Amino acid sequence: RLRTTRTASYVAAAVVHSIPGQLLLLGWTFAFCYHLCNGIRHLAWDAGYGFDKHTARRSGAAVVAIAAVLTIAIWVAAFATGA
């Protein structure tokens, strides 16, 4: 049983460290950051802010930009710490 667990963890590590695995992790990181930022945007909407068309478009673009910056920051931090 232990041998199977070790083999499975080696396979998982190989998948995560492969280029397709890294691209999937990058996409999941961006999706998480986007979801977080857009949730904050929706909290502002719940408070009654940002409903006019101009503000809604700008906040939408800001969510994408901030999510991209957060994604890059997370990946830079991960590589800097050797994660």
PDB file of C-alpha atoms in Angstrom:
ATOM      1  CA  ARG A   1       0.000   0.000   0.000  1.00  0.00           C
ATOM      2  CA  LEU A   2       2.805   2.413   0.837  1.00  0.00           C
ATOM      3  CA  ARG A   3       4.446   1.751  -2.501  1.00  0.00           C
ATOM      4  CA  THR A   4       1.220   2.632  -4.337  1.00  0.00           C
ATOM      5  CA  THR A   5       0.919   5.872  -2.358  1.00  0.00           C
ATOM      6  CA  ARG A   6       4.498   6.835  -3.159  1.00  0.00           C
ATOM      7  CA  THR A   7       4.013   6.023  -6.819  1.00  0.00           C
ATOM      8  CA  ALA A   8       0.825   8.083  -6.913  1.00  0.00           C
ATOM      9  CA  SER A   9       2.547  11.050  -5.269  1.00  0.00           C
ATOM     10  CA  TYR A  10       5.436  10.831  -7.751  1.00  0.00           C
ATOM     11  CA  VAL A  11       2.973  10.784 -10.634  1.00  0.00           C
ATOM     12  CA  ALA A  12       1.072  13.752  -9.161  1.00  0.00           C
ATOM     13  CA  ALA A  13       4.324  15.701  -8.721  1.00  0.00           C
ATOM     14  CA  ALA A  14       5.350  14.918 -12.291  1.00  0.00           C
ATOM     15  CA  VAL A  15       1.998  16.131 -13.612  1.00  0.00           C
ATOM     16  CA  VAL A  16       2.084  19.349 -11.561  1.00  0.00           C
ATOM     17  CA  HIS A  17       5.644  20.118 -12.651  1.00  0.00           C
ATOM     18  CA  SER A  18       5.001  19.485 -16.339  1.00  0.00           C
ATOM     19  CA  ILE A  19       4.239  22.381 -18.696  1.00  0.00           C
ATOM     20  CA  PRO A  20       0.540  21.459 -19.104  1.00  0.00           C
ATOM     21  CA  GLY A  21       0.287  21.065 -15.326  1.00  0.00           C
ATOM     22  CA  GLN A  22       1.872  24.459 -14.769  1.00  0.00           C
ATOM     23  CA  LEU A  23      -0.515  26.045 -17.278  1.00  0.00           C
ATOM     24  CA  LEU A  24      -3.481  24.492 -15.474  1.00  0.00           C
ATOM     25  CA  LEU A  25      -2.204  25.797 -12.142  1.00  0.00           C
ATOM     26  CA  LEU A  26      -1.711  29.237 -13.658  1.00  0.00           C
ATOM     27  CA  GLY A  27      -5.275  29.194 -14.972  1.00  0.00           C
ATOM     28  CA  TRP A  28      -6.653  28.051 -11.624  1.00  0.00           C
ATOM     29  CA  THR A  29      -4.690  30.775  -9.842  1.00  0.00           C
ATOM     30  CA  PHE A  30      -6.114  33.420 -12.174  1.00  0.00           C
ATOM     31  CA  ALA A  31      -9.626  32.000 -11.759  1.00  0.00           C
ATOM     32  CA  PHE A  32      -9.288  32.157  -7.970  1.00  0.00           C
ATOM     33  CA  CYS A  33      -8.003  35.753  -8.057  1.00  0.00           C
ATOM     34  CA  TYR A  34     -10.708  36.794 -10.522  1.00  0.00           C
ATOM     35  CA  HIS A  35     -13.403  35.217  -8.379  1.00  0.00           C
ATOM     36  CA  LEU A  36     -12.054  36.998  -5.301  1.00  0.00           C
ATOM     37  CA  CYS A  37     -11.891  40.404  -7.010  1.00  0.00           C
ATOM     38  CA  ASN A  38     -15.272  40.045  -8.659  1.00  0.00           C
ATOM     39  CA  GLY A  39     -16.763  39.059  -5.302  1.00  0.00           C
ATOM     40  CA  ILE A  40     -15.511  42.338  -3.861  1.00  0.00           C
ATOM     41  CA  ARG A  41     -17.030  44.131  -6.862  1.00  0.00           C
ATOM     42  CA  HIS A  42     -20.361  42.458  -6.162  1.00  0.00           C
ATOM     43  CA  LEU A  43     -20.176  43.527  -2.521  1.00  0.00           C
ATOM     44  CA  ALA A  44     -19.882  47.117  -3.767  1.00  0.00           C
ATOM     45  CA  TRP A  45     -22.931  46.521  -5.946  1.00  0.00           C
ATOM     46  CA  ASP A  46     -24.799  45.146  -2.938  1.00  0.00           C
ATOM     47  CA  ALA A  47     -24.000  48.401  -1.154  1.00  0.00           C
ATOM     48  CA  GLY A  48     -25.487  50.303  -4.094  1.00  0.00           C
ATOM     49  CA  TYR A  49     -22.301  51.501  -5.787  1.00  0.00           C
ATOM     50  CA  GLY A  50     -21.147  51.144  -9.384  1.00  0.00           C
ATOM     51  CA  PHE A  51     -24.371  50.529 -11.272  1.00  0.00           C
ATOM     52  CA  ASP A  52     -24.016  53.116 -14.016  1.00  0.00           C
ATOM     53  CA  LYS A  53     -22.677  51.779 -17.309  1.00  0.00           C
ATOM     54  CA  HIS A  54     -19.375  53.678 -17.266  1.00  0.00           C
ATOM     55  CA  THR A  55     -18.489  52.603 -13.718  1.00  0.00           C
ATOM     56  CA  ALA A  56     -19.555  48.998 -14.348  1.00  0.00           C
ATOM     57  CA  ARG A  57     -17.298  48.743 -17.411  1.00  0.00           C
ATOM     58  CA  ARG A  58     -14.354  50.305 -15.610  1.00  0.00           C
ATOM     59  CA  SER A  59     -14.757  48.106 -12.551  1.00  0.00           C
ATOM     60  CA  GLY A  60     -14.990  45.044 -14.795  1.00  0.00           C
ATOM     61  CA  ALA A  61     -11.719  45.956 -16.490  1.00  0.00           C
ATOM     62  CA  ALA A  62     -10.168  46.688 -13.092  1.00  0.00           C
ATOM     63  CA  VAL A  63     -11.181  43.239 -11.827  1.00  0.00           C
ATOM     64  CA  VAL A  64      -9.394  41.553 -14.737  1.00  0.00           C
ATOM     65  CA  ALA A  65      -6.299  43.743 -14.331  1.00  0.00           C
ATOM     66  CA  ILE A  66      -6.087  43.272 -10.568  1.00  0.00           C
ATOM     67  CA  ALA A  67      -6.637  39.520 -10.919  1.00  0.00           C
ATOM     68  CA  ALA A  68      -3.761  39.374 -13.416  1.00  0.00           C
ATOM     69  CA  VAL A  69      -1.467  41.344 -11.083  1.00  0.00           C
ATOM     70  CA  LEU A  70      -2.402  39.130  -8.120  1.00  0.00           C
ATOM     71  CA  THR A  71      -1.778  36.002 -10.200  1.00  0.00           C
ATOM     72  CA  ILE A  72       1.668  37.234 -11.199  1.00  0.00           C
ATOM     73  CA  ALA A  73       2.456  38.202  -7.592  1.00  0.00           C
ATOM     74  CA  ILE A  74       1.434  34.772  -6.309  1.00  0.00           C
ATOM     75  CA  TRP A  75       3.565  32.995  -8.909  1.00  0.00           C
ATOM     76  CA  VAL A  76       6.576  35.240  -8.285  1.00  0.00           C
ATOM     77  CA  ALA A  77       6.248  34.610  -4.544  1.00  0.00           C
ATOM     78  CA  ALA A  78       5.914  30.870  -5.125  1.00  0.00           C
ATOM     79  CA  PHE A  79       9.039  30.732  -7.294  1.00  0.00           C
ATOM     80  CA  ALA A  80      10.981  33.005  -4.912  1.00  0.00           C
ATOM     81  CA  THR A  81      10.264  30.688  -1.974  1.00  0.00           C
ATOM     82  CA  GLY A  82      10.885  27.547  -3.984  1.00  0.00           C
ATOM     83  CA  ALA A  83       7.323  26.283  -3.651  1.00  0.00           C
TER      84      ALA A  83
END
